[in-house]
Coordinates of C-alpha atoms (C1' of nucleotides) in Angstrom, one line a residue:
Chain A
X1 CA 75.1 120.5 92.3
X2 CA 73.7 121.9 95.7
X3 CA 76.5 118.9 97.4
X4 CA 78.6 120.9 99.9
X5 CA 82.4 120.6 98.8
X6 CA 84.5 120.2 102.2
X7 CA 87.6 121.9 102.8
X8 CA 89.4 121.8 106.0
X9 CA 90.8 124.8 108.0
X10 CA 94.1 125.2 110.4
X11 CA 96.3 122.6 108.2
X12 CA 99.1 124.6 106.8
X13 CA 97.1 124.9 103.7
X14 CA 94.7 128.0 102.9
X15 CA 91.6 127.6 102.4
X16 CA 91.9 129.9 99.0
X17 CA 94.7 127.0 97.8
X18 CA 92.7 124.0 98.5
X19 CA 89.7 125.5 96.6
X20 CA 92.1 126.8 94.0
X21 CA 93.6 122.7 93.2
X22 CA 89.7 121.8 93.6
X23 CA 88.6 123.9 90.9
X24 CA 91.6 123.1 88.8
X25 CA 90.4 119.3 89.2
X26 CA 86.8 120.3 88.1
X27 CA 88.2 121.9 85.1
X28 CA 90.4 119.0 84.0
X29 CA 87.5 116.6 84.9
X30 CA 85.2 118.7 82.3
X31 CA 82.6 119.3 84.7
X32 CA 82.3 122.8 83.9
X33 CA 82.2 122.4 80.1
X34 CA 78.5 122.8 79.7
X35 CA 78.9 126.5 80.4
X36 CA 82.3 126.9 79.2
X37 CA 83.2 128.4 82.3
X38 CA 83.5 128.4 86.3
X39 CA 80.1 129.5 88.2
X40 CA 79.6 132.5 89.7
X41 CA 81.8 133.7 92.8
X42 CA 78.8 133.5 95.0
X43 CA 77.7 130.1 94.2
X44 CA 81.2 128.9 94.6
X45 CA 81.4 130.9 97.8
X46 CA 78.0 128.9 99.0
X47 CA 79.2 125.2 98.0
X48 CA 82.7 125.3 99.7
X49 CA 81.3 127.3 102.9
X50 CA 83.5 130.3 102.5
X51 CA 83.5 133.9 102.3
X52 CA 83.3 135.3 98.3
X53 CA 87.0 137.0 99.1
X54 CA 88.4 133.7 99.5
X55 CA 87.0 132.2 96.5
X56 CA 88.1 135.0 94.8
X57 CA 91.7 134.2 95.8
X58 CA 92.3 131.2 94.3
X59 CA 90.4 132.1 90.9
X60 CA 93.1 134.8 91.1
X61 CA 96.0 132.2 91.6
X62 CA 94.3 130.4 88.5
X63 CA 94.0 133.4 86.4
X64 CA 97.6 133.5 87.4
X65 CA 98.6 130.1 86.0
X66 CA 96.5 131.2 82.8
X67 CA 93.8 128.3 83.3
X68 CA 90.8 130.6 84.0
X69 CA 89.5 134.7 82.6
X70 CA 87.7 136.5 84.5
X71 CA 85.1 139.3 82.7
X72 CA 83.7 142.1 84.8
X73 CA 79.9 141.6 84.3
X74 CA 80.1 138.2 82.6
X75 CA 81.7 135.5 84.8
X76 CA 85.0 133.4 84.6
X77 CA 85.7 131.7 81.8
X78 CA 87.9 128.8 81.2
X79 CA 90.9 129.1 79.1
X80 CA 92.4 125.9 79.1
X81 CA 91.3 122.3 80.5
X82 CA 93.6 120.0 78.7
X83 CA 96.0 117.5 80.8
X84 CA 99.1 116.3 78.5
X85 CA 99.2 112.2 78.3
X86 CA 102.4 110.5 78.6
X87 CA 102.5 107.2 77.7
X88 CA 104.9 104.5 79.2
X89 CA 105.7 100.9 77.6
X90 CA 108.3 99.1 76.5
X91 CA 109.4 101.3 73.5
X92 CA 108.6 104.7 75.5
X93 CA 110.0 107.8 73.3
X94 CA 109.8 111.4 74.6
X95 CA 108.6 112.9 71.5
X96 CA 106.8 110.4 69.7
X97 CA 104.1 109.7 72.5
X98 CA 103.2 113.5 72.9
X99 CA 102.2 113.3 68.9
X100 CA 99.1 115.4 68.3
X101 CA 98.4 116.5 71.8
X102 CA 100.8 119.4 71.7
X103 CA 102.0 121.3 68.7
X104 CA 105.7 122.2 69.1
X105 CA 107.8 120.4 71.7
X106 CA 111.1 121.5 72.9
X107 CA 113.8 119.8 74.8
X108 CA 116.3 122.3 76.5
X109 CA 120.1 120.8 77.7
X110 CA 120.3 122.6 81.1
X111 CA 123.7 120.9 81.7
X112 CA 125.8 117.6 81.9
X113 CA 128.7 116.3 83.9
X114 CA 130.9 113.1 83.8
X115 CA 130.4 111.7 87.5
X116 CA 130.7 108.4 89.9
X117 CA 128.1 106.4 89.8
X118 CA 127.4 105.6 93.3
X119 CA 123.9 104.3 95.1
X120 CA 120.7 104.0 92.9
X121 CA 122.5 105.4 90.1
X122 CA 124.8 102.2 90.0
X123 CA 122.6 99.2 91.0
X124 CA 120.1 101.1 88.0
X125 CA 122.6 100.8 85.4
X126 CA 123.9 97.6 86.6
X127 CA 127.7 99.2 87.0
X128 CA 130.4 98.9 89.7
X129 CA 130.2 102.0 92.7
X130 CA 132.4 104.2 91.4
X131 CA 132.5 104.1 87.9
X132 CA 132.0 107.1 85.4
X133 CA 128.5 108.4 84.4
X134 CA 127.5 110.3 81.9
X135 CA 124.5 112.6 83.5
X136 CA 122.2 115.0 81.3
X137 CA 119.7 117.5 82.7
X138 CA 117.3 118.7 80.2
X139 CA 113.6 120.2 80.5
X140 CA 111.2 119.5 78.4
X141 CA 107.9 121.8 77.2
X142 CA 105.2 121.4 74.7
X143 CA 103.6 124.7 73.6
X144 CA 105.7 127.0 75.9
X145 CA 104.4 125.4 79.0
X146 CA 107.3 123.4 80.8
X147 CA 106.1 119.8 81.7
X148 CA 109.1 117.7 82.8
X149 CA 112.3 117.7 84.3
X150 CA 114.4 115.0 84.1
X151 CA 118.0 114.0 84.9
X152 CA 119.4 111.2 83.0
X153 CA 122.5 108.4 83.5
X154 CA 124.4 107.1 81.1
X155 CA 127.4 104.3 81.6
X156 CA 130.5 106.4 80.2
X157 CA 132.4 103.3 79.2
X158 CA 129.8 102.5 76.6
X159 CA 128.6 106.2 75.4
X160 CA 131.8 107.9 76.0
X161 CA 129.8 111.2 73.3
X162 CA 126.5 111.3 75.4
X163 CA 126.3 114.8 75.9
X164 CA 128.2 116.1 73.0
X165 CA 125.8 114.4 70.7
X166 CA 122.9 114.9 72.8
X167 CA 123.3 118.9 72.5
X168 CA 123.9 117.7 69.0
X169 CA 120.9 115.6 67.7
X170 CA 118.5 116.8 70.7
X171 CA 117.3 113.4 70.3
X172 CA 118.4 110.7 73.3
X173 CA 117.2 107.8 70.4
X174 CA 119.9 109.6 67.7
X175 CA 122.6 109.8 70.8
X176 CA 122.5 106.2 71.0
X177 CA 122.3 105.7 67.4
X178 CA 125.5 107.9 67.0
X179 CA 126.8 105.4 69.9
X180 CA 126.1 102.1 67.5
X181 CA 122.9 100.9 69.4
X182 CA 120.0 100.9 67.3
X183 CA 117.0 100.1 69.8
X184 CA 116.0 100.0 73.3
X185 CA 113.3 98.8 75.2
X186 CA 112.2 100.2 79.0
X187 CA 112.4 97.4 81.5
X188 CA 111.0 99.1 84.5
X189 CA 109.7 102.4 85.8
X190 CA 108.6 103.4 89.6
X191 CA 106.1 106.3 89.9
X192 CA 105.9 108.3 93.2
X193 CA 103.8 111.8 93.7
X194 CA 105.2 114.3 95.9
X195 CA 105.2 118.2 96.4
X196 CA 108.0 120.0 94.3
X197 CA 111.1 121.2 95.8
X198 CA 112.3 124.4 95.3
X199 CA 113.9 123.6 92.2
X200 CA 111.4 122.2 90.2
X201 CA 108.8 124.9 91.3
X202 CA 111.1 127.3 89.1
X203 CA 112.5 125.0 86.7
X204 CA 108.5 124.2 86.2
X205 CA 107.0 127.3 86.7
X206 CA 105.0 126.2 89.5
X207 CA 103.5 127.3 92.7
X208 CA 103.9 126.2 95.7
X209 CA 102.5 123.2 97.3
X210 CA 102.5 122.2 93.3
X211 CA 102.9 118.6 93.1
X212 CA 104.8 116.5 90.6
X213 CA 104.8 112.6 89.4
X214 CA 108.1 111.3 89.6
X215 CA 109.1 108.2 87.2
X216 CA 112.7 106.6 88.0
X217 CA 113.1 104.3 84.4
X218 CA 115.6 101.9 83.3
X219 CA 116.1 101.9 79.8
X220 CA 118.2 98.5 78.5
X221 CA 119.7 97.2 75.0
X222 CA 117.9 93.8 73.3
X223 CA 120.6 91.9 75.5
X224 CA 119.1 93.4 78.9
X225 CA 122.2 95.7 79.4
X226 CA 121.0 99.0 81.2
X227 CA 121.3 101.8 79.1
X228 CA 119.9 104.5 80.8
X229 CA 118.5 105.4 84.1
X230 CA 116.3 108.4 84.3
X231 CA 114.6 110.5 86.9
X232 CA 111.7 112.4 85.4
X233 CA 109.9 114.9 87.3
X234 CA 106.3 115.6 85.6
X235 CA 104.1 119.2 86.4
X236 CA 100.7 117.2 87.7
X237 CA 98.4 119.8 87.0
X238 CA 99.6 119.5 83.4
X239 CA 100.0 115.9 82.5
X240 CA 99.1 112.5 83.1
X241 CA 101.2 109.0 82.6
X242 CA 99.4 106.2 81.0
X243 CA 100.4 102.8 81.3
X244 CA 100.2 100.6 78.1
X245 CA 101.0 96.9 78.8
Chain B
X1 CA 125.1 120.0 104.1
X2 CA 125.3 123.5 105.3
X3 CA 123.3 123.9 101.7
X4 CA 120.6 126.8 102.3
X5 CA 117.1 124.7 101.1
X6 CA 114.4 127.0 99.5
X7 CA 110.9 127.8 101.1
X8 CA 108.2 130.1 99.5
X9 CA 106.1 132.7 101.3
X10 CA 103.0 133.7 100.7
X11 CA 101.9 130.7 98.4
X12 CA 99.1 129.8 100.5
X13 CA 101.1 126.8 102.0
X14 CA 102.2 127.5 105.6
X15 CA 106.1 127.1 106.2
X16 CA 105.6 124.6 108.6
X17 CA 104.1 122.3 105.9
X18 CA 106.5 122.9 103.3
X19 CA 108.9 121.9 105.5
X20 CA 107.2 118.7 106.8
X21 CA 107.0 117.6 103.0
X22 CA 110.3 118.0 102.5
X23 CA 111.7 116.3 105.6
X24 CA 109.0 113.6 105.0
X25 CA 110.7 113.3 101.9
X26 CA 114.5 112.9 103.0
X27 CA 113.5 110.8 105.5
X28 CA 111.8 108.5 103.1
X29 CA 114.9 108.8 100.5
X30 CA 117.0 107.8 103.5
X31 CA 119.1 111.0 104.0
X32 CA 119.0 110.8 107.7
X33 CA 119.6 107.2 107.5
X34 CA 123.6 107.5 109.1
X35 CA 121.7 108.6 112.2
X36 CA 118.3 107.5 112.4
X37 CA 117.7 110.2 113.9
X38 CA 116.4 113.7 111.9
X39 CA 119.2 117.0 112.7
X40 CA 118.6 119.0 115.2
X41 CA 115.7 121.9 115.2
X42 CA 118.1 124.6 115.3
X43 CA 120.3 123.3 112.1
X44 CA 116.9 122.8 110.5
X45 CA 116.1 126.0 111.0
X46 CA 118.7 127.5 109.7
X47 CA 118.9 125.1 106.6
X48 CA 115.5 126.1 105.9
X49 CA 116.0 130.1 107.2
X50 CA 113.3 129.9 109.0
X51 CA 112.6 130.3 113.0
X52 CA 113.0 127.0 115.1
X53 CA 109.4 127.6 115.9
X54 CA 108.3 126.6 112.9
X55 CA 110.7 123.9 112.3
X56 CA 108.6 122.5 115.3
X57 CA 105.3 122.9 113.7
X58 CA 106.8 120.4 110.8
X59 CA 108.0 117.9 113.3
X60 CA 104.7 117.8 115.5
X61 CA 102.9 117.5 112.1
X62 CA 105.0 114.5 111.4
X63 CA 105.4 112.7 115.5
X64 CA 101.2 113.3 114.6
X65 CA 101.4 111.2 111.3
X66 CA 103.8 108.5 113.4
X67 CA 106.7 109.0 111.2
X68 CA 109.7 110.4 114.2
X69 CA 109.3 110.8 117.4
X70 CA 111.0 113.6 119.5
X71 CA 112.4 113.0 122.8
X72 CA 113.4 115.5 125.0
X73 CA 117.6 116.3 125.4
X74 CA 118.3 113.5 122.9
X75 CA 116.6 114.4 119.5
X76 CA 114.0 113.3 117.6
X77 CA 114.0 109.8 116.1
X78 CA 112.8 108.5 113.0
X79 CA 110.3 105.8 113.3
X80 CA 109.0 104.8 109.9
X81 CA 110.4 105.3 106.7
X82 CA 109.3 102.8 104.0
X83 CA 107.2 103.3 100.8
X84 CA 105.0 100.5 100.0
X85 CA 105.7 99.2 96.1
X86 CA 102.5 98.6 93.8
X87 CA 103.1 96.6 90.8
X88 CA 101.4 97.2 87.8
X89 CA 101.5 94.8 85.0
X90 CA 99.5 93.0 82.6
X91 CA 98.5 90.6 85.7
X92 CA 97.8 93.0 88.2
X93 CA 96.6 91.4 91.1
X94 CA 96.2 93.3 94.3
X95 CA 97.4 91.1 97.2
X96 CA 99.7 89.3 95.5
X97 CA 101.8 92.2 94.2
X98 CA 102.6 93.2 98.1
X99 CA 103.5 90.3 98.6
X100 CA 106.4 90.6 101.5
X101 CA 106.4 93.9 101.8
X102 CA 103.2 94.0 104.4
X103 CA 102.2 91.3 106.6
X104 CA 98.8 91.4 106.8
X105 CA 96.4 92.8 104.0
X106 CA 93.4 93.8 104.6
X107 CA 90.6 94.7 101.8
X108 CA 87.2 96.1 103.4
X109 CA 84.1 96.9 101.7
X110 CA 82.8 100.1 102.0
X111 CA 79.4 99.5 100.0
X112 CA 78.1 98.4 96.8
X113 CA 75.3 99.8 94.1
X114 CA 74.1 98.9 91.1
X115 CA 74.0 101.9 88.4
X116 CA 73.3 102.9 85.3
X117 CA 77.1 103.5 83.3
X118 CA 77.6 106.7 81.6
X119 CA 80.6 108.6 80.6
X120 CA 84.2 107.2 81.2
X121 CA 82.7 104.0 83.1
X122 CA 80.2 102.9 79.6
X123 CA 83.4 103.8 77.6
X124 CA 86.0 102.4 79.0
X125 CA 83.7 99.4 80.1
X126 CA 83.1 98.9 76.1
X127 CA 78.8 99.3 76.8
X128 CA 76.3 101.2 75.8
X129 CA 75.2 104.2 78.0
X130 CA 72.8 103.3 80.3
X131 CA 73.7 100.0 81.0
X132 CA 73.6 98.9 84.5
X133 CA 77.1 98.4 85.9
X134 CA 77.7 96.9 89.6
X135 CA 79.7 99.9 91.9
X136 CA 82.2 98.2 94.2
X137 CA 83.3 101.0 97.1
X138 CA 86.7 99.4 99.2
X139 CA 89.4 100.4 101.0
X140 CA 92.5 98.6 101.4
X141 CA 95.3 98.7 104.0
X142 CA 98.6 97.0 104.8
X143 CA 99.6 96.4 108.9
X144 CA 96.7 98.5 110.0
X145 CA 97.5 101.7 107.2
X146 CA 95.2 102.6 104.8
X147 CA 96.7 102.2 101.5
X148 CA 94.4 102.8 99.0
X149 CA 90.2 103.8 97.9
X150 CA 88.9 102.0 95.1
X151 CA 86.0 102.1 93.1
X152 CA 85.5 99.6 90.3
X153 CA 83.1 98.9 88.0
X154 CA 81.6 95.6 86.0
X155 CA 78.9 94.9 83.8
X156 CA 76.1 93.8 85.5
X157 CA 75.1 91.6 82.9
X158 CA 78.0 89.6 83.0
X159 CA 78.7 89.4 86.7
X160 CA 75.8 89.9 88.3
X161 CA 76.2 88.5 91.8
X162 CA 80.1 90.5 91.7
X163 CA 78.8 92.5 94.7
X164 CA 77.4 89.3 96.5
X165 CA 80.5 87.2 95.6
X166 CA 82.9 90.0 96.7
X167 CA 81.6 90.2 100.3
X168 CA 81.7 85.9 100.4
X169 CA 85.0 85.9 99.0
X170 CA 87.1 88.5 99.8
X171 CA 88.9 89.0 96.3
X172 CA 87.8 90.2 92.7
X173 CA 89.8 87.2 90.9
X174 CA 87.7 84.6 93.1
X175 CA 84.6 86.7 92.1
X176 CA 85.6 86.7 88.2
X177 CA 86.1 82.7 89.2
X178 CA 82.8 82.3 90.4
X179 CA 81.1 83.8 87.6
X180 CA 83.3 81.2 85.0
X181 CA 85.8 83.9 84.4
X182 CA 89.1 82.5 85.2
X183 CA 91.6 85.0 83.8
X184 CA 92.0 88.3 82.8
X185 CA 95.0 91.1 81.8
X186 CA 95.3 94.5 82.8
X187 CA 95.3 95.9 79.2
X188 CA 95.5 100.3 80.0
X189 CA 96.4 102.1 83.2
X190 CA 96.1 106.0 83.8
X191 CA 97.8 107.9 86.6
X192 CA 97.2 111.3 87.7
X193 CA 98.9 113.0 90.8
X194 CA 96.5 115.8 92.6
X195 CA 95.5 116.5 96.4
X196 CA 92.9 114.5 98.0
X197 CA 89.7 115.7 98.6
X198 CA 88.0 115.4 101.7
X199 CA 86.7 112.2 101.6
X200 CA 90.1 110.6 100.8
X201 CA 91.6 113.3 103.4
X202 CA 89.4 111.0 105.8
X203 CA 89.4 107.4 104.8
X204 CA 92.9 107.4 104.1
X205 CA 93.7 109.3 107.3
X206 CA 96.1 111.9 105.9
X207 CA 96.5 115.6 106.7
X208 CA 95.3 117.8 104.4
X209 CA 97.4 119.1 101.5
X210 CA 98.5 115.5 101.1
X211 CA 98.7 114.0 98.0
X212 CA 96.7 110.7 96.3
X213 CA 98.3 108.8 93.2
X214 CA 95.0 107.9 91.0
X215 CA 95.2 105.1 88.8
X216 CA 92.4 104.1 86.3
X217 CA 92.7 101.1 84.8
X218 CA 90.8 98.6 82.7
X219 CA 91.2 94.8 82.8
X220 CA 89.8 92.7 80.2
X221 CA 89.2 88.7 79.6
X222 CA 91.5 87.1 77.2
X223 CA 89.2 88.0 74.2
X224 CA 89.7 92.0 75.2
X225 CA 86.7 92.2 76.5
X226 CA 86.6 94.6 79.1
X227 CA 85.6 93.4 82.6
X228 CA 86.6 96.2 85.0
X229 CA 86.9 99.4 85.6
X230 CA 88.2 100.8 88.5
X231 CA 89.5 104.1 89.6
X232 CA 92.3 103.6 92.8
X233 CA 93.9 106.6 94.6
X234 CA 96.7 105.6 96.4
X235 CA 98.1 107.6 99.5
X236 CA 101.1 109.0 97.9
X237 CA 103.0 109.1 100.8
X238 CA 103.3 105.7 101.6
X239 CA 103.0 103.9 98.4
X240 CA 104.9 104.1 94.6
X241 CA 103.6 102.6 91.8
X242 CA 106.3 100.0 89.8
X243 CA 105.1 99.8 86.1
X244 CA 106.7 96.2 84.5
X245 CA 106.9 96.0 81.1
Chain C
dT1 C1' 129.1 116.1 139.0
dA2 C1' 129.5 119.5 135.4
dC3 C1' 128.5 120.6 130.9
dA4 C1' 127.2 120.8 126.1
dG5 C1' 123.6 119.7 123.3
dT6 C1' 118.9 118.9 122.6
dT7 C1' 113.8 119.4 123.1
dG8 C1' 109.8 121.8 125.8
dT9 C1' 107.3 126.0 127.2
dC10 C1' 106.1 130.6 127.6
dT11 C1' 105.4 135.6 126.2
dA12 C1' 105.0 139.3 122.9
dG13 C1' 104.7 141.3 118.5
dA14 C1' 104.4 141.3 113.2
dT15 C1' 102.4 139.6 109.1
dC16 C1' 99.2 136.7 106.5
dA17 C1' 94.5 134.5 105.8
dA18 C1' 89.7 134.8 106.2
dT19 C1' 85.3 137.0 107.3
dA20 C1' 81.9 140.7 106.8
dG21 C1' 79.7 144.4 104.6
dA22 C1' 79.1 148.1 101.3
dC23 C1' 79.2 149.9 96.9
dA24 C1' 81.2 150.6 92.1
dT25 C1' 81.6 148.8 87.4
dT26 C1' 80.6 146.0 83.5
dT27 C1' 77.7 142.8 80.7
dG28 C1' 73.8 140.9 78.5
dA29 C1' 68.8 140.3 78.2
dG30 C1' 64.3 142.1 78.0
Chain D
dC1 C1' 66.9 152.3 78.6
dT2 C1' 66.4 149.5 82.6
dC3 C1' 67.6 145.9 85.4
dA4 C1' 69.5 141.6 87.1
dA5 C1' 73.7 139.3 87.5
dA6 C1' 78.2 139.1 87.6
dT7 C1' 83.1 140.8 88.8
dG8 C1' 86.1 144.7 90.9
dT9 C1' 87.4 147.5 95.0
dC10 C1' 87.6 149.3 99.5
dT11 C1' 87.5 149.3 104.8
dA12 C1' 87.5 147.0 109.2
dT13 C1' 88.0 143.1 112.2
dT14 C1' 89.4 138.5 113.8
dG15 C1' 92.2 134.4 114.0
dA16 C1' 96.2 131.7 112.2
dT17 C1' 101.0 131.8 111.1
dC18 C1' 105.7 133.3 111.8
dT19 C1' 109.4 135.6 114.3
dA20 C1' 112.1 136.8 118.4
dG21 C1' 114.0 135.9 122.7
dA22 C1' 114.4 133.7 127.2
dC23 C1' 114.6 130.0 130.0
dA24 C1' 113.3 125.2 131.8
dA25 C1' 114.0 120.2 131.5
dC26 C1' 116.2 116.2 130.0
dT27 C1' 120.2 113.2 127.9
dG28 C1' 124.6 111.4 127.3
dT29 C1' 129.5 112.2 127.9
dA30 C1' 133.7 113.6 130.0

DNA sequence: TACAGTTGTCTAGATCAATAGACATTTGAG
DNA sequence: CTCAAATGTCTATTGATCTAGACAACTGTA
């Protein structure tokens, strides 16, 4: 493992964070899971090229973010390695496709408004500029740990009760159903990756230079008609999105 | 827009970076887009509540990327703003799916090996370990950018002469051709979002702290065998992924 | 031409990030 | 118990980042 891991110096990032996102990789890659934990401070020190203080800065940051233990006399130990898969197809359901992976999900209503559909928001849905949207902000965890943010459109005309039966049901699928439409299919969904804003470093209980996967989806009826257009906002360093065709 | 936007100290990002992410960001959501030109240092500066200074770090970061251009007693101009969209669907196909959006495509091969498959590759590649697999290295980029490193991965006993055919032919579908393989679907697709490393940093030519959408995927033939395996990372900031289902 | 608005440059000081070295403390193995 | 190996703590120094203020240079408009 002698290799020489690079890290670059004078680019707006520390040192201690770019080791700090290279070790979380490592984790989440398993290469560590022989030993069960991170090697010593020294060797670390020795394969990035930096000074022990600096390595010991970003095992701090992850003992922060609960990934890693240190034990005086022992070493660093890894407490957690696991990324969350979220899977996307045609019948894509919050709940359902976390399953096993996490024990207790939650879904939390941060707060809805009627609006004008304007921009992306009304192409998406297929709607004229101008008319009313139902919009729902909600975050979502499994286990305690927030994973997504998402704000979500719905055309007021059709699903007049969207947020009173969403705060309801907690359930987008039983919002519908209370709405007379009994299935829904995902036609499309765009994936960028970009650094978290301000809000969704709090809202996710990130730090900074934390990056999330954003997923903009349509959701339409068995006729085609847009349902639902979504912006989902994903923690990285906790999940991944897999793609099933 | 006098709205006061949030930067973190003390994260182990530098201010001037944050704030190049984020105005990369508006200027690639098309906020400045009444203007074409990004606001002024000093309103930035205050938006941001930080010193003008260090809105001018962020904007040298990004004139040095290519993406504005400051000129002196008029502002500074934005020069590039489009994200490249990558389809992925059951027929994946690289060139085909950018299509309009690029002019001129080009794939280079960095190198090629033949190894033994262990791990993810003999798994998702449906082999026993320690079968020999063929390693394709490439690079691809659109109007001189680079887009996107790839490594993929096929049974060497199936396709031996991949690496050979590759070089001739310039495509992966005319190399499955070549070997009597004339179709194949995408059948699973994985995406991550993390920070490049350094080689990325390098062959994609981004600055550090930037950001790589990794996809791994598997295609099969139309009996689900599997016939690839590769592992993308895409350069976050100039490409989204569009999932069709 | 005059002027307001903008970017470019310079200096100085304060705070953060990284290095260097020394030594203490804890753990597990022999 | 003894010792090697690991993390914890402290001090000092250097370089990068950020702030503050002042002024120069350039552009478009009145």
């Amino acid at each position: 493992m002698a290799k020489r891991k690079v890290v670059e110096r004078q680019t707006g990032v520390a040192l201690w964070r770019q080791i700090a996102d290279r070790i979380r990789l490592a984790i989440s890659n398993g290469d560590y899971d022989a030993a069960g934990m991170v090697p010593p401070e020294t060797v670390l020190a020795g394969e990035f090229g930096v000074n022990r203080h600096t390595v010991r800065s970003a095992l701090a940051a992850l003992a922060e973010e609960g990934l890693v233990r240190a034990v005086q006399g022992r070493g660093t130990m890894i407490e957690r390695k696991e990324r969350v898969s979220y899977p996307i197809s045609r019948r894509t359901r919050f709940s359902q496709g976390l399953g096993r992976q996490v024990k207790e999900i939650g879904t939390r209503l941060l707060g809805h408004a009627e609006l004008r559909a304007f921009g992306d928001i009304a192409s998406a849905l297929g709607i004229a500029p101008g008319e009313p949207v139902i919009e729902l902000r909600t975050v979502s965890s499994g286990d305690g740990r927030p994973l997504s943010v998402s704000a979500s459109y719905y055309p007021a005309a059709r699903f007049p009760r969207m947020a009173e039966e969403f705060e309801e049901l907690h359930s987008v699928t039983k919002a519908f159903a209370a709405h007379g439409l009994d299935d829904y299919v995902r036609v499309s969904t765009e994936i960028v990756a970009r650094h978290a804003d301000g809000d969704e470093l709090s809202m996710l209980k990130l730090s900074a230079g934390a990056i999330v996967l954003e997923a903009q989806s349509v959701n339409a009826d068995l006729d085609g008609r847009p349902v639902e257009y979504s912006r989902s906002c994903f923690a990285a360093d906790r999940m991944k999105l897999r793609i099933e065709t």
